[in-house]
Short mmCIF file of C-alpha atoms in Angstrom, two decimals:
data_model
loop_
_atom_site.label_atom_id
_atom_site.label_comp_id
_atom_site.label_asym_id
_atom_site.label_seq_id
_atom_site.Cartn_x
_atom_site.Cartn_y
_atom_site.Cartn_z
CA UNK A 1 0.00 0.00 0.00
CA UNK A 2 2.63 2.46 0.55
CA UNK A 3 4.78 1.91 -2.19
CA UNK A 4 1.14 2.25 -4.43
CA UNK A 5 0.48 5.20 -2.32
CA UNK A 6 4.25 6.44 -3.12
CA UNK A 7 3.58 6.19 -6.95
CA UNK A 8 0.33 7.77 -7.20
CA UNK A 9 1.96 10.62 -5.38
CA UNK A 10 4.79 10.82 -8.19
CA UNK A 11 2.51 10.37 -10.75
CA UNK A 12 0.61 13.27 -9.55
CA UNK A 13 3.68 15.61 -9.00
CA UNK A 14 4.52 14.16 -12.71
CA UNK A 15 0.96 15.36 -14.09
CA UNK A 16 1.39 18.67 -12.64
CA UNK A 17 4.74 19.70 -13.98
CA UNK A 18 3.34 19.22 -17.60
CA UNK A 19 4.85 16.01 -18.55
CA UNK A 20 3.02 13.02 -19.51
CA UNK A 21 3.27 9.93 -17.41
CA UNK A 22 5.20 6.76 -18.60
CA UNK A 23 3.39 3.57 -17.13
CA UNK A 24 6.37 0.89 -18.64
CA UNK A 25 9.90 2.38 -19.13
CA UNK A 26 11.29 2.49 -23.01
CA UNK A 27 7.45 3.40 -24.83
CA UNK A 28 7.18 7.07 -26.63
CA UNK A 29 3.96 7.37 -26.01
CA UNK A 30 2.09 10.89 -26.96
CA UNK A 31 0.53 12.64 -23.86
CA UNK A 32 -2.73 14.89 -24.25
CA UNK A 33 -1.93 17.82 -26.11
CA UNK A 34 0.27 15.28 -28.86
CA UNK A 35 3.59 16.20 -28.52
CA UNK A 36 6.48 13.64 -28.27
CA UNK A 37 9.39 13.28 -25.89
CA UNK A 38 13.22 13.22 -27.12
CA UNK A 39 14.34 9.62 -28.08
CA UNK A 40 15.90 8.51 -24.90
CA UNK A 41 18.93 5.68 -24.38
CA UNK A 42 16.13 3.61 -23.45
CA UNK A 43 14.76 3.73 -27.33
CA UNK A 44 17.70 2.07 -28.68
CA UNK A 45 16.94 -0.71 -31.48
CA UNK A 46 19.40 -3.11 -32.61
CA UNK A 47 22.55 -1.69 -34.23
CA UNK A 48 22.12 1.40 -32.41
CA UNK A 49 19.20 3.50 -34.03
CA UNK A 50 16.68 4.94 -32.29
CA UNK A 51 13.04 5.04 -32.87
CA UNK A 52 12.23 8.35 -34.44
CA UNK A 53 9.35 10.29 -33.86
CA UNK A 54 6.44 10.20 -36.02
CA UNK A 55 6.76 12.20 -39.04
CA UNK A 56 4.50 14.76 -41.00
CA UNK A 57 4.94 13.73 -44.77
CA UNK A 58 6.23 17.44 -45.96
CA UNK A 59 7.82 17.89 -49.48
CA UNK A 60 10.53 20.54 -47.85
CA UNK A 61 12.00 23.37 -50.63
CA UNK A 62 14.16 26.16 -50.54
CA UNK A 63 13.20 29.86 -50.32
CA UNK A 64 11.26 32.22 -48.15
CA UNK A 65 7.76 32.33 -48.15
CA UNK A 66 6.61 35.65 -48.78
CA UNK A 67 4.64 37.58 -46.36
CA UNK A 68 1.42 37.69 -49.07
CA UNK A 69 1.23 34.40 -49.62
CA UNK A 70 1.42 33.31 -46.24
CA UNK A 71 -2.55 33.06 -45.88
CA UNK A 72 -2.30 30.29 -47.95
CA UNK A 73 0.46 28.54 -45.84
CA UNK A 74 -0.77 26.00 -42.93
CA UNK A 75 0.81 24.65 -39.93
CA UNK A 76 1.77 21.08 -39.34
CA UNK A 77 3.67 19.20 -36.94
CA UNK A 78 7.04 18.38 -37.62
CA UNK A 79 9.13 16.09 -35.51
CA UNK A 80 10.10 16.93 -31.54
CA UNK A 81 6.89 18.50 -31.56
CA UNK A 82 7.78 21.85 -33.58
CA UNK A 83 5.80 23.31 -36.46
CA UNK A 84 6.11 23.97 -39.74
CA UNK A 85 4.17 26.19 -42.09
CA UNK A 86 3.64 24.48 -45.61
CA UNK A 87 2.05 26.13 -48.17
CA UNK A 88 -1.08 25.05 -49.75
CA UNK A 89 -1.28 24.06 -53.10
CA UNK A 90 -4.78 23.29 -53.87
CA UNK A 91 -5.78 25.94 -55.01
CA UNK A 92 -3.13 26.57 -57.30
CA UNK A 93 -3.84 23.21 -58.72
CA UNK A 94 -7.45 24.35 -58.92
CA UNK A 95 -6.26 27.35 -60.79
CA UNK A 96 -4.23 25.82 -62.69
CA UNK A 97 -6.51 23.08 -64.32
CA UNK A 98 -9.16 25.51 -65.06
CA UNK A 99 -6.66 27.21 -67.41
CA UNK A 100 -6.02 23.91 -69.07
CA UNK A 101 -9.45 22.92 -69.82
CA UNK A 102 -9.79 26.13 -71.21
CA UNK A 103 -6.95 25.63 -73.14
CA UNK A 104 -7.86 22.36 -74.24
CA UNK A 105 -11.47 24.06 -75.77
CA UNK A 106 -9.32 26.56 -77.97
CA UNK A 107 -7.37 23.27 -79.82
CA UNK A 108 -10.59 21.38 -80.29
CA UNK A 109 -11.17 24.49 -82.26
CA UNK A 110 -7.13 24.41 -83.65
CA UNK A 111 -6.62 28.01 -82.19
CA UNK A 112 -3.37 26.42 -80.66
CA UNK A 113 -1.67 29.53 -79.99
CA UNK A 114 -4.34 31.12 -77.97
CA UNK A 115 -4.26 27.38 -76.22
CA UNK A 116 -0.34 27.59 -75.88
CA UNK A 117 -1.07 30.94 -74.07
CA UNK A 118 -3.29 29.70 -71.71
CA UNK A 119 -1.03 26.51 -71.09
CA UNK A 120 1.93 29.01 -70.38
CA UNK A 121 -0.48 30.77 -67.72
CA UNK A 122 -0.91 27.38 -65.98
CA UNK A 123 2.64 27.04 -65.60
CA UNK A 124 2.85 30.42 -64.40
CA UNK A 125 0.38 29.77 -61.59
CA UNK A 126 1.94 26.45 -60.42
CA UNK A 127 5.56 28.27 -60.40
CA UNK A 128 3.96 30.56 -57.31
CA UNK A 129 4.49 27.33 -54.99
CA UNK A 130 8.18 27.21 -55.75
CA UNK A 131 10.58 27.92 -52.64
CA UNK A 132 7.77 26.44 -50.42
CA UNK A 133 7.63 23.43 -48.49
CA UNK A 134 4.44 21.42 -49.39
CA UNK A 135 2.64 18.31 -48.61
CA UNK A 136 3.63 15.56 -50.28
CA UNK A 137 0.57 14.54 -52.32
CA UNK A 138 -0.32 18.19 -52.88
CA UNK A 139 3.44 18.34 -54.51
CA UNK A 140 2.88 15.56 -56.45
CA UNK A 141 -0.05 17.08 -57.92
CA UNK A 142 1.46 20.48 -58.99
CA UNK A 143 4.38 18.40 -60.85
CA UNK A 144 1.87 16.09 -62.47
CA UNK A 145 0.06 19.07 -63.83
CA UNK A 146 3.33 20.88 -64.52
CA UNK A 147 4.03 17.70 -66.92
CA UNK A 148 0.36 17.68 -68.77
CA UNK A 149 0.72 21.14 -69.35
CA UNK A 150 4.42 21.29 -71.27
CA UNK A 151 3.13 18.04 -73.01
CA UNK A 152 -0.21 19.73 -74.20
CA UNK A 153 2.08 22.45 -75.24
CA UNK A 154 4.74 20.09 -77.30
CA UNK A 155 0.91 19.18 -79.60
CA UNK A 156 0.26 22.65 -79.95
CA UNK A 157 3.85 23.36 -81.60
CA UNK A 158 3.46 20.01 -83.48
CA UNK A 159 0.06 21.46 -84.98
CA UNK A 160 1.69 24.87 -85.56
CA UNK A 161 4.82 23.16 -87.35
CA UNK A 162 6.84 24.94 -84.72
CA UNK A 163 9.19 21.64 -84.39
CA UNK A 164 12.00 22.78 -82.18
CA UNK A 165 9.69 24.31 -79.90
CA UNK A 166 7.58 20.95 -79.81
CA UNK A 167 10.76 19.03 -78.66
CA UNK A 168 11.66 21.82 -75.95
CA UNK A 169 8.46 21.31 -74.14
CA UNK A 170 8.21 17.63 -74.50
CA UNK A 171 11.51 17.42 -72.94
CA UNK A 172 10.38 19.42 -70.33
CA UNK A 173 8.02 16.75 -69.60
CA UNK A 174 9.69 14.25 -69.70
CA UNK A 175 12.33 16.05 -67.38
CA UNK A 176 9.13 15.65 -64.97
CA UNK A 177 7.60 12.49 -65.45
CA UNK A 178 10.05 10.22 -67.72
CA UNK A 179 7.13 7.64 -68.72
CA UNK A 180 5.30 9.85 -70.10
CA UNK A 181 4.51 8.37 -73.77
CA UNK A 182 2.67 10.86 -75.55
CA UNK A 183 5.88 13.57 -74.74
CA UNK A 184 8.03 10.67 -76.46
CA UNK A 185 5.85 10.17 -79.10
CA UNK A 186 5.16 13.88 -79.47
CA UNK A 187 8.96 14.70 -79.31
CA UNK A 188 9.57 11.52 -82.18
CA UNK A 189 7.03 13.21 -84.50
CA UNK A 190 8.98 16.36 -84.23
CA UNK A 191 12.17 15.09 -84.68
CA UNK A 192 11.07 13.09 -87.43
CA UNK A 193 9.86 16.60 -89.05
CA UNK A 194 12.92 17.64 -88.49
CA UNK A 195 14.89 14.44 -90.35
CA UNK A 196 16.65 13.92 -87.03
CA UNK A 197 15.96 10.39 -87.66
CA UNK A 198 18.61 8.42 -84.73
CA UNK A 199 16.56 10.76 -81.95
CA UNK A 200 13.19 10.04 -83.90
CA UNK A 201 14.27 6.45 -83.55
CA UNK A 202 15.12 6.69 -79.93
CA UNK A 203 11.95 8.35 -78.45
CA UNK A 204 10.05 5.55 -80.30
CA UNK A 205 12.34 2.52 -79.03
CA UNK A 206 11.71 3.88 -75.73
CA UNK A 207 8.05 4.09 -76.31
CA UNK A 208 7.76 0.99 -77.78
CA UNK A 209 9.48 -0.06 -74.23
CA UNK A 210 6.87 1.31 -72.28
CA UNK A 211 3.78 -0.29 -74.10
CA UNK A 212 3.80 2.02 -76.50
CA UNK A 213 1.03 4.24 -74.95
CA UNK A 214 -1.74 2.80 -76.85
CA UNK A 215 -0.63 2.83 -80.27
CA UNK A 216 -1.07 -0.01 -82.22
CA UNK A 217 1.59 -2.62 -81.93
CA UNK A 218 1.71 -3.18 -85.70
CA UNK A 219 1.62 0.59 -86.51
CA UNK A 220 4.46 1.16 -84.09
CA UNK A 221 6.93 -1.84 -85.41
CA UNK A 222 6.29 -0.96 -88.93
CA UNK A 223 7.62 2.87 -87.48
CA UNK A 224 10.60 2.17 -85.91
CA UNK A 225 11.48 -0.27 -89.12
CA UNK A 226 11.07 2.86 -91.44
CA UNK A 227 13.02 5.29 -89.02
CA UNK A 228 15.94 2.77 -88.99
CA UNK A 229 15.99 2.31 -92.83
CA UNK A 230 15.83 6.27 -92.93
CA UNK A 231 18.87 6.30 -90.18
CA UNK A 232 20.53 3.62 -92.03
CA UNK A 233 20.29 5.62 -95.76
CA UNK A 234 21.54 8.97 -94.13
CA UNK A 235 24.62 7.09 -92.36
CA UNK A 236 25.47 5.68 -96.09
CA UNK A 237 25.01 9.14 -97.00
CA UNK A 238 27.49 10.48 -94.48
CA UNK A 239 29.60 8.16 -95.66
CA UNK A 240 29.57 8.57 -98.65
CA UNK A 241 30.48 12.11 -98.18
CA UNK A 242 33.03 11.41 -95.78
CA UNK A 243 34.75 9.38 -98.53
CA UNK A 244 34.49 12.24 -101.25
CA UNK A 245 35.99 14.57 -99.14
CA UNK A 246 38.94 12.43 -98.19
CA UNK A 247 39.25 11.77 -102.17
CA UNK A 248 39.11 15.53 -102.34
CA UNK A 249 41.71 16.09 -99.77
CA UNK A 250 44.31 13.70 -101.12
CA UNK A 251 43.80 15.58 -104.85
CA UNK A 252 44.16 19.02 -103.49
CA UNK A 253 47.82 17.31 -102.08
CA UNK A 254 49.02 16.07 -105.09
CA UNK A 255 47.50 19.13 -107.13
CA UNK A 256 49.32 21.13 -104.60
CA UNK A 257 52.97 19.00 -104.87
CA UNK A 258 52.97 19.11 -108.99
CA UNK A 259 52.62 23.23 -108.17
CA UNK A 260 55.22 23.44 -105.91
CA UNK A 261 57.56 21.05 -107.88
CA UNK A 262 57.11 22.71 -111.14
CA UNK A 263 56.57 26.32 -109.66
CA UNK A 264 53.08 27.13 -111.35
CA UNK A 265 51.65 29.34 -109.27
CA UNK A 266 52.05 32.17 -111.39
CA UNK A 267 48.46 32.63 -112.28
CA UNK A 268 49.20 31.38 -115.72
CA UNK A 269 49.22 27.58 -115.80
CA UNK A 270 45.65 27.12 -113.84
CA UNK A 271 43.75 29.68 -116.41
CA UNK A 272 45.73 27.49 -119.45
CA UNK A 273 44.60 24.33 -118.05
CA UNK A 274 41.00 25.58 -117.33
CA UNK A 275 40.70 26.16 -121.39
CA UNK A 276 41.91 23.43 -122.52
CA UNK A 277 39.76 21.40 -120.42
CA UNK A 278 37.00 23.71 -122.07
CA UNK A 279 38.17 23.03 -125.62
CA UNK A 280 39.12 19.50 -125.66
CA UNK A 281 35.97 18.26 -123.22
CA UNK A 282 38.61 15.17 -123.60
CA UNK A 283 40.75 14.86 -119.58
CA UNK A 284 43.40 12.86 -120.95
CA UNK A 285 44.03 14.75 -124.31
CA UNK A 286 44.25 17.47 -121.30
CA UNK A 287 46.48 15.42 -119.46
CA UNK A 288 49.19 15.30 -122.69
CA UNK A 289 48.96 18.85 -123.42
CA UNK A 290 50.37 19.59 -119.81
CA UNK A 291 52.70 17.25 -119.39
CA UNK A 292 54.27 18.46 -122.75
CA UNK A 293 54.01 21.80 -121.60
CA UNK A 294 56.03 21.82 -118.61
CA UNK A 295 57.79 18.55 -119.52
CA UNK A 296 56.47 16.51 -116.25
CA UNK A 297 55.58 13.07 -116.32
CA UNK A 298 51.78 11.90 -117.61
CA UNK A 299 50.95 11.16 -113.63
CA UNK A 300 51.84 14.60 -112.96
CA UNK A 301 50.14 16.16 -115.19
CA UNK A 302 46.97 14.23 -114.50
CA UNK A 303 47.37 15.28 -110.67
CA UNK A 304 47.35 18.99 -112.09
CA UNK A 305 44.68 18.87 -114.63
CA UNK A 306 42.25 16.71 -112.83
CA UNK A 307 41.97 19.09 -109.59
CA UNK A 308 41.08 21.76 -112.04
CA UNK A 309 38.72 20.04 -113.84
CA UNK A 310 37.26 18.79 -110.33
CA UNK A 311 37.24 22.59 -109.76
CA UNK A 312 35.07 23.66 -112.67
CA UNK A 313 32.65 20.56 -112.40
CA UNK A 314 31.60 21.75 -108.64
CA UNK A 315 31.90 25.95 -109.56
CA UNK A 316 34.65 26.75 -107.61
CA UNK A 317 36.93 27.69 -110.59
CA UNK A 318 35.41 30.06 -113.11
CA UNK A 319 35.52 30.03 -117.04
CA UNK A 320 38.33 31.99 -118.69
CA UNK A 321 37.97 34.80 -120.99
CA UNK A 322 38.69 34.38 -124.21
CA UNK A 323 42.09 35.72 -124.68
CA UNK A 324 45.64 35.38 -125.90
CA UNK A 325 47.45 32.01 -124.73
CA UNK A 326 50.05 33.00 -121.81
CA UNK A 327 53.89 33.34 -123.03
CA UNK A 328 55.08 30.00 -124.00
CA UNK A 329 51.98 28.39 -123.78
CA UNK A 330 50.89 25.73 -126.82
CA UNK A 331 47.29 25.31 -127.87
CA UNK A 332 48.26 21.73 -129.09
CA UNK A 333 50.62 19.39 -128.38
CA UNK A 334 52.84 18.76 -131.57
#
């Protein structure tokens, strides 16, 4: 009896100070106003940890909250016991989505540029949360919205033929929500407008990966096989190209060596060539002409005269005048 009488008495004294009474040592417990005590040594779990208080599920951000927007800011419990203000994003979202379906009436009547407007708005009104702590779901919304929004905009540009800026604000989607096929399929199209057809390719294969967001299988394979023939064709292209220009390279390097060798940059021997190549419409009666005329050998002389004539074929070197023949020059071989 006294020892029951002894802890009533404590319990009391306990009550009275403010602090909430433990029945069993090592519980955390709230007492009546819902605060919780500091993790004690007593809390320990295995491996040291302790058990942590119960959290409030706050998306925390950067920034100060400005003094008018902070009627739209609530306060929650953090851990220890503390507050926190968070601000409140519902009716941003609210805002927000209003402006979208509005949007969405202008390009069921293709007035996509009073839509984009109106999208851009949206975005506008969901940037006023940023630097503001949020709840978690609330956050999620704004972003989810923030993604339907630059994807609505991405169609819009597609429909205006506005390509680059279609692939900007699909991007920006994606940025947001990664999945999101209609931003890849929106950003292929415009890429594919834009014969960019390894990134067209990409968005698709990545699509394609994801389900393909309700396209039709068939419709999609048949697709990404004419992209790749497209990539394919342009890659033989480049080759190609590559290939003529390293044929061009080593030309202008023996053209160059005969010139040097046989010191005919005088601005006579180049104009000479050029009409003969003109009056002959014959390379390798060209060919003996020069190598008579500066007595080099045949392989020389094709090195100079086929540079020139590579010259005139692509416009680079223009037609002579008709005129006398430089000194010492021959107008046929003998």
């Amino acid at each position: 009896e006294e020892l029951a009488e002894a802890l009533s008495k404590a319990k009391a004294a306990v009550e009275a100070a403010g602090e909430s009474w433990e029945s069993a040592p090592g519980t955390t417990s709230a007492d009546a106003s819902g605060s919780h005590r500091r993790p004690s040594a007593s809390d320990e779990v295995p491996g040291g940890a302790t058990n942590p208080p119960p959290q409030t599920d706050v998306a925390p951000a950067a920034g100060r909250q400005d003094d008018a927007e902070a009627q739209q800011a609530s306060a929650v419990e953090g851990s220890e016991g503390d507050t926190q203000q968070v601000y409140d994003g519902v009716p941003l979202v609210k805002e927000a989505t209003e402006l979208k379906e509005r949007a969405n009436a202008f390009v069921k009547r293709e007035k996509h540029q009073e839509a984009v407007k109106l999208y851009e708005k949206g975005l506008e009104v969901l940037k006023r949360s940023e630097g503001h702590p949020m709840l978690r779901e609330e956050f999620e919304q704004v972003k989810a919205l923030r993604a339907v929004l630059h994807c609505n905009i991405a169609q819009c540009m597609l429909s205006l033929e506005l390509y680059r800026r279609a692939i900007d604000a699909a991007t920006s989607c994606l940025e947001l929500d990664k999945e999101n096929t209609k931003a890849l399929h929106r950003r292929s199209r415009a890429y594919e407008s834009l014969r960019e057809w390894e990134d067209a390719l990409r968005d698709l294969l990545a699509l394609k990966k994801l389900g393909g967001g309700g396209i039709d299988p068939k419709k999609l394979e048949k697709r990404c096989e004419e992209l790749y023939e497209k990539q394919i064709a342009e890659n033989k292209a480049v080759n190609e190209m590559a290939k003529n220009n390293e044929d061009l390279f080593v030309m202008k390097e023996r053209f160059e060596e005969v010139l040097e060798k046989y010191d005919l940059g005088d601005g006579h021997a180049a104009p000479l060539v050029t009409r003969w190549l003109l009056e002959d419409d014959d390379i390798e009666q060209t060919i003996d002409k020069v190598a008579k005329q500066w007595e080099m050998s045949r392989e020389e002389a094709g090195h100079f005269a086929k540079w020139i004539k590579k010259g005139l074929d692509m416009g680079v070197i223009p037609k002579p005048a008709q005129g006398p023949l430089p000194p010492g020059a021959v107008s046929r071989p003998s």
